[in-house]
GROMACS .gro file of N, CA and C in nm:
model
  435
    1MET      N    1  -6.354  -0.866  -0.335
    1MET     CA    2  -6.395  -0.739  -0.279
    1MET      C    3  -6.500  -0.678  -0.372
    2ASP      N    4  -6.600  -0.622  -0.314
    2ASP     CA    5  -6.709  -0.556  -0.386
    2ASP      C    6  -6.656  -0.425  -0.447
    3LYS      N    7  -6.696  -0.394  -0.571
    3LYS     CA    8  -6.650  -0.273  -0.639
    3LYS      C    9  -6.682  -0.147  -0.561
    4ASN      N   10  -6.790  -0.145  -0.488
    4ASN     CA   11  -6.831  -0.027  -0.413
    4ASN      C   12  -6.774  -0.024  -0.272
    5GLU      N   13  -6.695  -0.124  -0.237
    5GLU     CA   14  -6.640  -0.131  -0.101
    5GLU      C   15  -6.538  -0.019  -0.080
    6THR      N   16  -6.544   0.042   0.035
    6THR     CA   17  -6.452   0.149   0.070
    6THR      C   18  -6.348   0.094   0.165
    7LEU      N   19  -6.223   0.129   0.141
    7LEU     CA   20  -6.112   0.082   0.224
    7LEU      C   21  -6.073   0.193   0.322
    8ILE      N   22  -6.019   0.152   0.435
    8ILE     CA   23  -5.984   0.246   0.542
    8ILE      C   24  -5.833   0.255   0.555
    9GLY      N   25  -5.784   0.378   0.574
    9GLY     CA   26  -5.645   0.404   0.608
    9GLY      C   27  -5.643   0.485   0.736
   10VAL      N   28  -5.548   0.453   0.825
   10VAL     CA   29  -5.544   0.516   0.957
   10VAL      C   30  -5.411   0.590   0.974
   11CYS      N   31  -5.420   0.714   1.021
   11CYS     CA   32  -5.300   0.793   1.052
   11CYS      C   33  -5.225   0.726   1.167
   12ARG      N   34  -5.098   0.705   1.150
   12ARG     CA   35  -5.019   0.638   1.253
   12ARG      C   36  -4.995   0.725   1.376
   13PHE      N   37  -5.018   0.854   1.363
   13PHE     CA   38  -4.992   0.944   1.475
   13PHE      C   39  -5.115   0.972   1.561
   14CYS      N   40  -5.227   1.000   1.496
   14CYS     CA   41  -5.344   1.040   1.575
   14CYS      C   42  -5.460   0.940   1.566
   15GLY      N   43  -5.450   0.844   1.476
   15GLY     CA   44  -5.556   0.744   1.464
   15GLY      C   45  -5.674   0.786   1.378
   16GLN      N   46  -5.671   0.907   1.324
   16GLN     CA   47  -5.779   0.950   1.235
   16GLN      C   48  -5.780   0.860   1.113
   17TYR      N   49  -5.901   0.825   1.068
   17TYR     CA   50  -5.907   0.739   0.952
   17TYR      C   51  -5.967   0.810   0.832
   18ASN      N   52  -5.925   0.762   0.716
   18ASN     CA   53  -5.977   0.812   0.588
   18ASN      C   54  -6.035   0.695   0.512
   19LEU      N   55  -6.136   0.722   0.435
   19LEU     CA   56  -6.199   0.621   0.352
   19LEU      C   57  -6.150   0.638   0.209
   20TYR      N   58  -6.113   0.526   0.146
   20TYR     CA   59  -6.061   0.529   0.010
   20TYR      C   60  -6.140   0.432  -0.077
   21SER      N   61  -6.181   0.481  -0.191
   21SER     CA   62  -6.248   0.393  -0.287
   21SER      C   63  -6.158   0.368  -0.407
   22ASP      N   64  -6.043   0.434  -0.410
   22ASP     CA   65  -5.953   0.423  -0.525
   22ASP      C   66  -5.826   0.345  -0.493
   23MET      N   67  -5.825   0.269  -0.384
   23MET     CA   68  -5.704   0.197  -0.346
   23MET      C   69  -5.724   0.046  -0.346
   24GLU      N   70  -5.806  -0.003  -0.436
   24GLU     CA   71  -5.830  -0.146  -0.446
   24GLU      C   72  -5.697  -0.216  -0.479
   25GLY      N   73  -5.674  -0.326  -0.413
   25GLY     CA   74  -5.552  -0.403  -0.436
   25GLY      C   75  -5.432  -0.355  -0.356
   26THR      N   76  -5.453  -0.258  -0.269
   26THR     CA   77  -5.342  -0.209  -0.188
   26THR      C   78  -5.347  -0.273  -0.050
   27SER      N   79  -5.233  -0.272   0.015
   27SER     CA   80  -5.225  -0.331   0.148
   27SER      C   81  -5.272  -0.230   0.254
   28GLU      N   82  -5.295  -0.281   0.371
   28GLU     CA   83  -5.333  -0.194   0.483
   28GLU      C   84  -5.222  -0.093   0.512
   29ALA      N   85  -5.096  -0.139   0.502
   29ALA     CA   86  -4.983  -0.049   0.528
   29ALA      C   87  -4.979   0.066   0.427
   30GLU      N   88  -5.009   0.037   0.300
   30GLU     CA   89  -5.011   0.143   0.198
   30GLU      C   90  -5.124   0.243   0.224
   31ARG      N   91  -5.239   0.194   0.264
   31ARG     CA   92  -5.351   0.284   0.295
   31ARG      C   93  -5.319   0.367   0.418
   32ASN      N   94  -5.258   0.307   0.518
   32ASN     CA   95  -5.221   0.381   0.640
   32ASN      C   96  -5.115   0.487   0.609
   33GLU      N   97  -5.021   0.454   0.521
   33GLU     CA   98  -4.918   0.552   0.482
   33GLU      C   99  -4.984   0.672   0.413
   34ARG      N  100  -5.076   0.646   0.324
   34ARG     CA  101  -5.146   0.755   0.254
   34ARG      C  102  -5.228   0.838   0.353
   35ALA      N  103  -5.295   0.773   0.445
   35ALA     CA  104  -5.375   0.844   0.545
   35ALA      C  105  -5.286   0.932   0.632
   36THR      N  106  -5.168   0.881   0.668
   36THR     CA  107  -5.075   0.957   0.752
   36THR      C  108  -5.025   1.080   0.677
   37ARG      N  109  -4.991   1.062   0.549
   37ARG     CA  110  -4.942   1.175   0.468
   37ARG      C  111  -5.049   1.282   0.447
   38GLN      N  112  -5.175   1.240   0.445
   38GLN     CA  113  -5.284   1.335   0.419
   38GLN      C  114  -5.349   1.389   0.546
   39CYS      N  115  -5.309   1.339   0.660
   39CYS     CA  116  -5.373   1.379   0.785
   39CYS      C  117  -5.340   1.524   0.819
   40ASN      N  118  -5.433   1.590   0.888
   40ASN     CA  119  -5.414   1.730   0.927
   40ASN      C  120  -5.360   1.747   1.068
   41CYS      N  121  -5.330   1.636   1.136
   41CYS     CA  122  -5.272   1.650   1.270
   41CYS      C  123  -5.130   1.705   1.258
   42ASP      N  124  -5.079   1.765   1.365
   42ASP     CA  125  -4.947   1.827   1.361
   42ASP      C  126  -4.838   1.728   1.320
   43GLU      N  127  -4.841   1.608   1.379
   43GLU     CA  128  -4.740   1.508   1.348
   43GLU      C  129  -4.751   1.461   1.203
   44GLY      N  130  -4.874   1.446   1.155
   44GLY     CA  131  -4.896   1.405   1.016
   44GLY      C  132  -4.844   1.510   0.918
   45LYS      N  133  -4.871   1.636   0.948
   45LYS     CA  134  -4.821   1.745   0.863
   45LYS      C  135  -4.669   1.748   0.863
   46LYS      N  136  -4.610   1.734   0.982
   46LYS     CA  137  -4.465   1.734   0.994
   46LYS      C  138  -4.404   1.617   0.916
   47TYR      N  139  -4.468   1.501   0.926
   47TYR     CA  140  -4.423   1.381   0.856
   47TYR      C  141  -4.428   1.405   0.704
   48ALA      N  142  -4.539   1.459   0.654
   48ALA     CA  143  -4.554   1.485   0.511
   48ALA      C  144  -4.450   1.587   0.462
   49GLU      N  145  -4.424   1.690   0.543
   49GLU     CA  146  -4.324   1.790   0.507
   49GLU      C  147  -4.185   1.728   0.502
   50GLN      N  148  -4.154   1.641   0.598
   50GLN     CA  149  -4.023   1.575   0.600
   50GLN      C  150  -4.005   1.486   0.477
   51LEU      N  151  -4.109   1.412   0.441
   51LEU     CA  152  -4.102   1.327   0.322
   51LEU      C  153  -4.084   1.411   0.196
   52ALA      N  154  -4.154   1.522   0.187
   52ALA     CA  155  -4.141   1.610   0.071
   52ALA      C  156  -4.001   1.669   0.064
   53PHE      N  157  -3.946   1.707   0.179
   53PHE     CA  158  -3.810   1.761   0.185
   53PHE      C  159  -3.709   1.657   0.139
   54GLU      N  160  -3.723   1.534   0.188
   54GLU     CA  161  -3.631   1.426   0.150
   54GLU      C  162  -3.642   1.394   0.001
   55GLU      N  163  -3.762   1.396  -0.050
   55GLU     CA  164  -3.783   1.371  -0.193
   55GLU      C  165  -3.718   1.480  -0.277
   56LYS      N  166  -3.730   1.605  -0.232
   56LYS     CA  167  -3.669   1.717  -0.303
   56LYS      C  168  -3.517   1.705  -0.301
   57ARG      N  169  -3.460   1.669  -0.187
   57ARG     CA  170  -3.315   1.652  -0.176
   57ARG      C  171  -3.265   1.539  -0.265
   58LYS      N  172  -3.341   1.431  -0.270
   58LYS     CA  173  -3.304   1.317  -0.354
   58LYS      C  174  -3.303   1.357  -0.501
   59LYS      N  175  -3.405   1.429  -0.543
   59LYS     CA  176  -3.415   1.475  -0.682
   59LYS      C  177  -3.302   1.572  -0.713
   60GLN      N  178  -3.273   1.664  -0.620
   60GLN     CA  179  -3.166   1.761  -0.639
   60GLN      C  180  -3.031   1.689  -0.652
   61ARG      N  181  -3.010   1.586  -0.570
   61ARG     CA  182  -2.886   1.508  -0.577
   61ARG      C  183  -2.871   1.443  -0.713
   62GLU      N  184  -2.978   1.379  -0.759
   62GLU     CA  185  -2.974   1.312  -0.889
   62GLU      C  186  -2.943   1.411  -1.001
   63GLU      N  187  -3.007   1.527  -0.998
   63GLU     CA  188  -2.985   1.628  -1.102
   63GLU      C  189  -2.842   1.682  -1.096
   64THR      N  190  -2.791   1.708  -0.977
   64THR     CA  191  -2.656   1.760  -0.962
   64THR      C  192  -2.553   1.659  -1.011
   65LEU      N  193  -2.571   1.532  -0.972
   65LEU     CA  194  -2.474   1.431  -1.013
   65LEU      C  195  -2.482   1.401  -1.163
   66LEU      N  196  -2.599   1.418  -1.222
   66LEU     CA  197  -2.611   1.405  -1.367
   66LEU      C  198  -2.535   1.517  -1.436
   67ARG      N  199  -2.551   1.640  -1.388
   67ARG     CA  200  -2.477   1.753  -1.444
   67ARG      C  201  -2.326   1.734  -1.425
   68ALA      N  202  -2.288   1.682  -1.309
   68ALA     CA  203  -2.145   1.655  -1.283
   68ALA      C  204  -2.092   1.551  -1.381
   69SER      N  205  -2.170   1.448  -1.406
   69SER     CA  206  -2.130   1.344  -1.500
   69SER      C  207  -2.109   1.401  -1.640
   70ILE      N  208  -2.197   1.490  -1.681
   70ILE     CA  209  -2.184   1.554  -1.812
   70ILE      C  210  -2.057   1.639  -1.818
   71GLN      N  211  -2.030   1.713  -1.709
   71GLN     CA  212  -1.909   1.795  -1.705
   71GLN      C  213  -1.782   1.710  -1.704
   72ILE      N  214  -1.788   1.599  -1.632
   72ILE     CA  215  -1.673   1.507  -1.629
   72ILE      C  216  -1.648   1.451  -1.768
   73GLU      N  217  -1.753   1.416  -1.838
   73GLU     CA  218  -1.740   1.367  -1.976
   73GLU      C  219  -1.680   1.475  -2.066
   74GLU      N  220  -1.723   1.600  -2.046
   74GLU     CA  221  -1.671   1.711  -2.127
   74GLU      C  222  -1.523   1.738  -2.099
   75LEU      N  223  -1.483   1.727  -1.973
   75LEU     CA  224  -1.345   1.758  -1.936
   75LEU      C  225  -1.248   1.643  -1.958
   76PHE      N  226  -1.296   1.520  -1.939
   76PHE     CA  227  -1.205   1.406  -1.938
   76PHE      C  228  -1.237   1.299  -2.043
   77GLY      N  229  -1.359   1.297  -2.093
   77GLY     CA  230  -1.400   1.194  -2.188
   77GLY      C  231  -1.385   1.243  -2.331
   78GLU      N  232  -1.478   1.202  -2.414
   78GLU     CA  233  -1.474   1.240  -2.555
   78GLU      C  234  -1.482   1.391  -2.576
   79GLY      N  235  -1.550   1.460  -2.486
   79GLY     CA  236  -1.560   1.605  -2.495
   79GLY      C  237  -1.426   1.675  -2.482
   80ALA      N  238  -1.330   1.611  -2.417
   80ALA     CA  239  -1.197   1.670  -2.400
   80ALA      C  240  -1.128   1.688  -2.534
   81ARG      N  241  -1.155   1.599  -2.627
   81ARG     CA  242  -1.091   1.609  -2.760
   81ARG      C  243  -1.130   1.737  -2.833
   82LYS      N  244  -1.252   1.784  -2.808
   82LYS     CA  245  -1.297   1.909  -2.870
   82LYS      C  246  -1.212   2.027  -2.823
   83GLN      N  247  -1.154   2.013  -2.704
   83GLN     CA  248  -1.071   2.118  -2.647
   83GLN      C  249  -0.922   2.087  -2.666
   84ASN      N  250  -0.893   1.990  -2.752
   84ASN     CA  251  -0.756   1.948  -2.782
   84ASN      C  252  -0.682   1.888  -2.662
   85PHE      N  253  -0.758   1.824  -2.573
   85PHE     CA  254  -0.699   1.749  -2.464
   85PHE      C  255  -0.716   1.600  -2.495
   86PRO      N  256  -0.623   1.518  -2.450
   86PRO     CA  257  -0.645   1.375  -2.468
   86PRO      C  258  -0.758   1.327  -2.377
   87SER      N  259  -0.840   1.236  -2.427
   87SER     CA  260  -0.947   1.181  -2.343
   87SER      C  261  -0.892   1.067  -2.259
   88LEU      N  262  -0.958   1.043  -2.147
   88LEU     CA  263  -0.917   0.936  -2.057
   88LEU      C  264  -1.014   0.819  -2.071
   89SER      N  265  -0.974   0.704  -2.021
   89SER     CA  266  -1.057   0.584  -2.034
   89SER      C  267  -1.183   0.594  -1.948
   90GLU      N  268  -1.280   0.511  -1.982
   90GLU     CA  269  -1.408   0.506  -1.909
   90GLU      C  270  -1.386   0.474  -1.761
   91ASN      N  271  -1.283   0.398  -1.729
   91ASN     CA  272  -1.254   0.364  -1.588
   91ASN      C  273  -1.229   0.491  -1.506
   92TYR      N  274  -1.155   0.584  -1.562
   92TYR     CA  275  -1.129   0.710  -1.492
   92TYR      C  276  -1.257   0.789  -1.474
   93LEU      N  277  -1.340   0.792  -1.578
   93LEU     CA  278  -1.466   0.867  -1.568
   93LEU      C  279  -1.554   0.810  -1.458
   94THR      N  280  -1.557   0.678  -1.446
   94THR     CA  281  -1.634   0.612  -1.340
   94THR      C  282  -1.581   0.651  -1.203
   95ILE      N  283  -1.450   0.652  -1.189
   95ILE     CA  284  -1.388   0.691  -1.061
   95ILE      C  285  -1.424   0.836  -1.028
   96PHE      N  286  -1.414   0.925  -1.126
   96PHE     CA  287  -1.445   1.067  -1.103
   96PHE      C  288  -1.591   1.085  -1.064
   97ASN      N  289  -1.682   1.014  -1.130
   97ASN     CA  290  -1.824   1.023  -1.095
   97ASN      C  291  -1.849   0.972  -0.953
   98ASN      N  292  -1.783   0.864  -0.915
   98ASN     CA  293  -1.797   0.811  -0.779
   98ASN      C  294  -1.743   0.911  -0.677
   99MET      N  295  -1.632   0.976  -0.708
   99MET     CA  296  -1.575   1.075  -0.617
   99MET      C  297  -1.669   1.196  -0.605
  100ALA      N  298  -1.729   1.238  -0.716
  100ALA     CA  299  -1.823   1.350  -0.712
  100ALA      C  300  -1.940   1.317  -0.620
  101ALA      N  301  -1.990   1.194  -0.626
  101ALA     CA  302  -2.100   1.153  -0.538
  101ALA      C  303  -2.057   1.155  -0.392
  102LEU      N  304  -1.938   1.106  -0.362
  102LEU     CA  305  -1.889   1.106  -0.223
  102LEU      C  306  -1.872   1.249  -0.171
  103ILE      N  307  -1.826   1.338  -0.255
  103ILE     CA  308  -1.809   1.477  -0.213
  103ILE      C  309  -1.946   1.542  -0.194
  104TYR      N  310  -2.037   1.519  -0.286
  104TYR     CA  311  -2.172   1.576  -0.274
  104TYR      C  312  -2.239   1.529  -0.145
  105ASP      N  313  -2.217   1.402  -0.110
  105ASP     CA  314  -2.278   1.344   0.010
  105ASP      C  315  -2.201   1.377   0.139
  106ASP      N  316  -2.099   1.460   0.129
  106ASP     CA  317  -2.016   1.501   0.243
  106ASP      C  318  -1.943   1.384   0.310
  107VAL      N  319  -1.910   1.284   0.233
  107VAL     CA  320  -1.831   1.172   0.286
  107VAL      C  321  -1.684   1.211   0.285
  108ILE      N  322  -1.642   1.278   0.177
  108ILE     CA  323  -1.506   1.332   0.169
  108ILE      C  324  -1.517   1.479   0.128
  109LEU      N  325  -1.415   1.557   0.158
  109LEU     CA  326  -1.419   1.700   0.129
  109LEU      C  327  -1.370   1.734  -0.011
  110LYS      N  328  -1.266   1.665  -0.056
  110LYS     CA  329  -1.201   1.702  -0.180
  110LYS      C  330  -1.127   1.581  -0.235
  111CYS      N  331  -1.109   1.579  -0.365
  111CYS     CA  332  -1.039   1.468  -0.427
  111CYS      C  333  -0.943   1.522  -0.532
  112ASN      N  334  -0.817   1.486  -0.520
  112ASN     CA  335  -0.715   1.516  -0.621
  112ASN      C  336  -0.663   1.385  -0.675
  113ILE      N  337  -0.672   1.367  -0.804
  113ILE     CA  338  -0.622   1.244  -0.865
  113ILE      C  339  -0.523   1.281  -0.973
  114ASP      N  340  -0.399   1.238  -0.953
  114ASP     CA  341  -0.295   1.259  -1.052
  114ASP      C  342  -0.300   1.138  -1.145
  115VAL      N  343  -0.353   1.159  -1.264
  115VAL     CA  344  -0.384   1.048  -1.353
  115VAL      C  345  -0.260   0.994  -1.421
  116THR      N  346  -0.186   1.079  -1.490
  116THR     CA  347  -0.073   1.031  -1.569
  116THR      C  348   0.057   1.104  -1.538
  117GLY      N  349   0.056   1.188  -1.441
  117GLY     CA  350   0.170   1.276  -1.417
  117GLY      C  351   0.156   1.403  -1.497
  118LEU      N  352   0.076   1.397  -1.603
  118LEU     CA  353   0.052   1.515  -1.685
  118LEU      C  354  -0.090   1.566  -1.671
  119VAL      N  355  -0.181   1.480  -1.631
  119VAL     CA  356  -0.322   1.516  -1.616
  119VAL      C  357  -0.362   1.497  -1.470
  120LYS      N  358  -0.425   1.601  -1.415
  120LYS     CA  359  -0.470   1.596  -1.276
  120LYS      C  360  -0.618   1.634  -1.271
  121ALA      N  361  -0.696   1.558  -1.194
  121ALA     CA  362  -0.838   1.588  -1.173
  121ALA      C  363  -0.857   1.634  -1.030
  122THR      N  364  -0.930   1.742  -1.013
  122THR     CA  365  -0.964   1.792  -0.879
  122THR      C  366  -1.114   1.809  -0.873
  123ILE      N  367  -1.174   1.748  -0.771
  123ILE     CA  368  -1.318   1.759  -0.749
  123ILE      C  369  -1.338   1.806  -0.606
  124SER      N  370  -1.418   1.911  -0.591
  124SER     CA  371  -1.441   1.968  -0.458
  124SER      C  372  -1.573   2.046  -0.462
  125THR      N  373  -1.604   2.110  -0.349
  125THR     CA  374  -1.718   2.200  -0.345
  125THR      C  375  -1.667   2.338  -0.306
  126ASN      N  376  -1.739   2.440  -0.352
  126ASN     CA  377  -1.701   2.575  -0.312
  126ASN      C  378  -1.776   2.613  -0.184
  127ALA      N  379  -1.763   2.738  -0.143
  127ALA     CA  380  -1.826   2.784  -0.019
  127ALA      C  381  -1.978   2.774  -0.023
  128LYS      N  382  -2.036   2.778  -0.142
  128LYS     CA  383  -2.181   2.768  -0.157
  128LYS      C  384  -2.229   2.623  -0.168
  129GLY      N  385  -2.136   2.528  -0.163
  129GLY     CA  386  -2.172   2.387  -0.172
  129GLY      C  387  -2.188   2.337  -0.314
  130VAL      N  388  -2.140   2.415  -0.411
  130VAL     CA  389  -2.150   2.376  -0.552
  130VAL      C  390  -2.031   2.287  -0.588
  131LEU      N  391  -2.058   2.176  -0.655
  131LEU     CA  392  -1.950   2.088  -0.699
  131LEU      C  393  -1.864   2.159  -0.803
  132GLN      N  394  -1.734   2.145  -0.788
  132GLN     CA  395  -1.641   2.201  -0.884
  132GLN      C  396  -1.554   2.088  -0.937
  133ILE      N  397  -1.542   2.081  -1.069
  133ILE     CA  398  -1.463   1.977  -1.133
  133ILE      C  399  -1.360   2.048  -1.218
  134GLN      N  400  -1.234   2.013  -1.197
  134GLN     CA  401  -1.126   2.083  -1.265
  134GLN      C  402  -1.029   1.983  -1.326
  135ARG      N  403  -0.985   2.015  -1.445
  135ARG     CA  404  -0.881   1.937  -1.511
  135ARG      C  405  -0.760   2.026  -1.525
  136THR      N  406  -0.644   1.974  -1.487
  136THR     CA  407  -0.519   2.046  -1.503
  136THR      C  408  -0.427   1.960  -1.587
  137ASP      N  409  -0.383   2.015  -1.697
  137ASP     CA  410  -0.288   1.945  -1.783
  137ASP      C  411  -0.153   2.015  -1.770
  138LYS      N  412  -0.051   1.937  -1.743
  138LYS     CA  413   0.083   1.992  -1.731
  138LYS      C  414   0.154   1.972  -1.864
  139ILE      N  415   0.187   2.080  -1.925
  139ILE     CA  416   0.257   2.072  -2.053
  139ILE      C  417   0.399   2.124  -2.030
  140VAL      N  418   0.493   2.036  -2.057
  140VAL     CA  419   0.631   2.070  -2.034
  140VAL      C  420   0.705   2.062  -2.167
  141GLY      N  421   0.776   2.164  -2.197
  141GLY     CA  422   0.862   2.163  -2.316
  141GLY      C  423   1.006   2.182  -2.272
  142LYS      N  424   1.090   2.095  -2.322
  142LYS     CA  425   1.230   2.106  -2.282
  142LYS      C  426   1.317   2.077  -2.403
  143LEU      N  427   1.411   2.162  -2.425
  143LEU     CA  428   1.506   2.144  -2.535
  143LEU      C  429   1.648   2.154  -2.481
  144GLU      N  430   1.734   2.077  -2.537
  144GLU     CA  431   1.874   2.086  -2.502
  144GLU      C  432   1.954   2.110  -2.629
  145VAL      N  433   2.050   2.195  -2.618
  145VAL     CA  434   2.134   2.225  -2.736
  145VAL      C  435   2.277   2.190  -2.705
   0.00000   0.00000   0.00000
């Protein structure tokens, strides 16, 4: 291909084409995708907005689940020792992170896991859709005389 050659991308909705000189080595499908995202037709604008919305949701999900993972580590992992709670194994932390993702994705509403009979994990969302992670430790003291 000649260095000065211009490549064409076509909007999939209206057929408007754009000329690109900076897309050397790209496929026709990639150029058409870029043309569609940049097109000013109503469908092209709607398509670009939908992609931006989905990208924002994906990023928000990743950030929320990262924060949840940090909180799970603080409540149940090594961070629990700082609060004088026993830490749980990595297997439990993995399960809790997976449950947080399922709840965030609206696959399940709430998760209660009774870990040892003394430690209980509850993961849910509040009315605002915020993930809530709770640790409940049951401390029982009993003496007989």
